[in-house]
Short mmCIF file of C-alpha atoms in Angstrom, two decimals:
data_model
loop_
_atom_site.label_atom_id
_atom_site.label_comp_id
_atom_site.label_asym_id
_atom_site.label_seq_id
_atom_site.Cartn_x
_atom_site.Cartn_y
_atom_site.Cartn_z
CA MET A 229 83.55 120.61 101.95
CA ASN A 230 81.04 121.70 99.40
CA GLY A 231 78.82 119.64 97.16
CA ASP A 232 81.23 119.41 94.21
CA LYS A 233 81.78 115.93 92.81
CA THR A 234 84.52 114.43 90.69
CA ALA A 235 83.75 111.74 88.12
CA CYS A 236 85.87 108.62 88.49
CA ARG A 237 85.82 106.16 85.64
CA THR A 238 85.36 102.89 87.43
CA PRO A 239 83.87 100.01 85.50
CA ALA A 240 81.31 98.20 87.57
CA GLU A 241 78.69 95.62 86.63
CA GLY A 242 75.34 97.25 85.83
CA ARG A 243 76.78 100.79 85.92
CA ASN A 244 77.87 103.22 83.28
CA GLY A 245 81.47 103.07 84.40
CA VAL A 246 81.43 106.40 86.21
CA THR A 247 81.25 106.95 89.96
CA ASN A 248 80.91 110.51 91.27
CA ILE A 249 82.60 111.15 94.62
CA PRO A 250 82.95 114.35 96.58
CA THR A 251 85.83 116.34 95.16
CA TRP A 252 87.46 116.88 98.56
CA LYS A 253 87.63 113.09 99.05
CA PHE A 254 89.02 112.62 95.55
CA GLN A 255 91.70 115.32 96.05
CA LEU A 256 92.65 113.95 99.49
CA ILE A 257 93.13 110.37 98.25
CA ARG A 258 94.69 111.49 94.94
CA GLY A 259 97.35 113.46 96.78
CA HIS A 260 98.30 110.52 98.95
CA ILE A 261 98.41 108.06 96.03
CA LEU A 262 100.61 110.38 93.96
CA ASN A 263 102.94 111.04 96.91
CA LEU A 264 103.25 107.33 97.71
CA CYS A 265 104.06 106.50 94.06
CA ARG A 266 106.54 109.35 93.84
CA ASP A 267 108.22 108.41 97.10
CA ALA A 268 108.45 104.75 96.06
CA GLY A 269 110.21 105.63 92.80
CA GLU A 270 110.78 102.87 90.26
CA HIS A 271 109.93 100.16 92.84
CA GLY A 272 106.38 101.42 93.05
CA VAL A 273 103.61 100.74 95.54
CA GLN A 274 101.80 97.43 95.76
CA PHE A 275 98.10 97.97 95.17
CA SER A 276 97.33 95.52 97.98
CA ASP A 277 99.11 97.86 100.43
CA LEU A 278 97.69 101.10 99.06
CA SER A 279 94.74 101.62 101.40
CA ASN A 280 96.79 100.74 104.50
CA GLN A 281 99.53 103.19 103.49
CA ILE A 282 96.95 105.91 102.85
CA SER A 283 95.26 105.19 106.19
CA GLU A 284 98.56 105.72 107.98
CA ARG A 285 98.77 109.21 106.48
CA LEU A 286 95.23 110.32 107.35
CA THR A 287 94.28 112.20 110.47
CA PRO A 288 91.57 110.65 112.73
CA ASP A 289 89.17 113.41 111.57
CA GLU A 290 89.86 112.62 107.91
CA LYS A 291 89.27 108.91 108.53
CA ALA A 292 85.95 109.61 110.25
CA LYS A 293 84.72 111.86 107.43
CA LEU A 294 86.05 109.77 104.55
CA GLY A 295 84.25 106.47 105.16
CA SER A 296 85.69 103.42 103.40
CA ILE A 297 89.36 104.05 102.79
CA GLY A 298 89.69 100.89 100.68
CA TRP A 299 86.79 101.77 98.39
CA HIS A 300 87.91 105.38 97.92
CA SER A 301 91.53 104.29 97.30
CA THR A 302 90.47 101.88 94.61
CA THR A 303 88.03 104.31 92.98
CA VAL A 304 90.55 107.14 92.83
CA LYS A 305 93.38 104.76 91.75
CA LEU A 306 91.32 103.63 88.76
CA GLU A 307 90.67 107.24 87.69
CA LEU A 308 94.38 108.10 88.06
CA GLU A 309 95.24 105.18 85.79
CA VAL A 310 92.74 106.41 83.19
CA ARG A 311 94.29 109.92 83.42
CA GLY A 312 97.81 108.50 83.11
CA GLU A 313 98.86 110.02 86.46
CA ILE A 314 99.89 106.56 87.65
CA ILE A 315 100.54 103.34 85.75
CA ARG A 316 100.67 99.66 86.58
CA LYS A 317 104.19 98.37 86.40
CA SER A 318 104.25 95.82 83.60
CA GLY A 319 105.22 92.19 84.16
CA VAL A 320 104.78 92.41 87.93
CA SER A 321 102.41 90.49 90.10
CA PRO A 322 100.85 91.43 92.45
CA GLN A 323 99.90 94.75 90.93
CA VAL A 324 102.41 97.56 91.50
CA LEU A 325 101.74 101.24 90.80
CA VAL A 326 104.30 103.84 89.75
CA SER A 327 104.08 107.50 88.80
CA GLY A 328 102.80 108.13 85.31
CA GLY A 329 104.59 109.92 82.53
CA SER A 330 102.49 113.11 82.69
#
């Protein structure tokens, strides 16, 4: 766990749209999001369930070091959408995420 940070493009009022989070946190959450989307296939993962599903996959130590699972899940999810690694399933409400085309 070094001091490296990953920029996540997350529009927020009064900010420049970029949040920098520790790279180890980004990679941890990114891996879980991508695995959840891959495992869910075309049915996808409901965004409202995302942080709970990630929490179930984390060790107690990871949970203690991570901090807010919901905030990190949302922040990384937005960056993965910008990168095209995941996409929102069109015409579905509530929001459902599936693996991207890349």
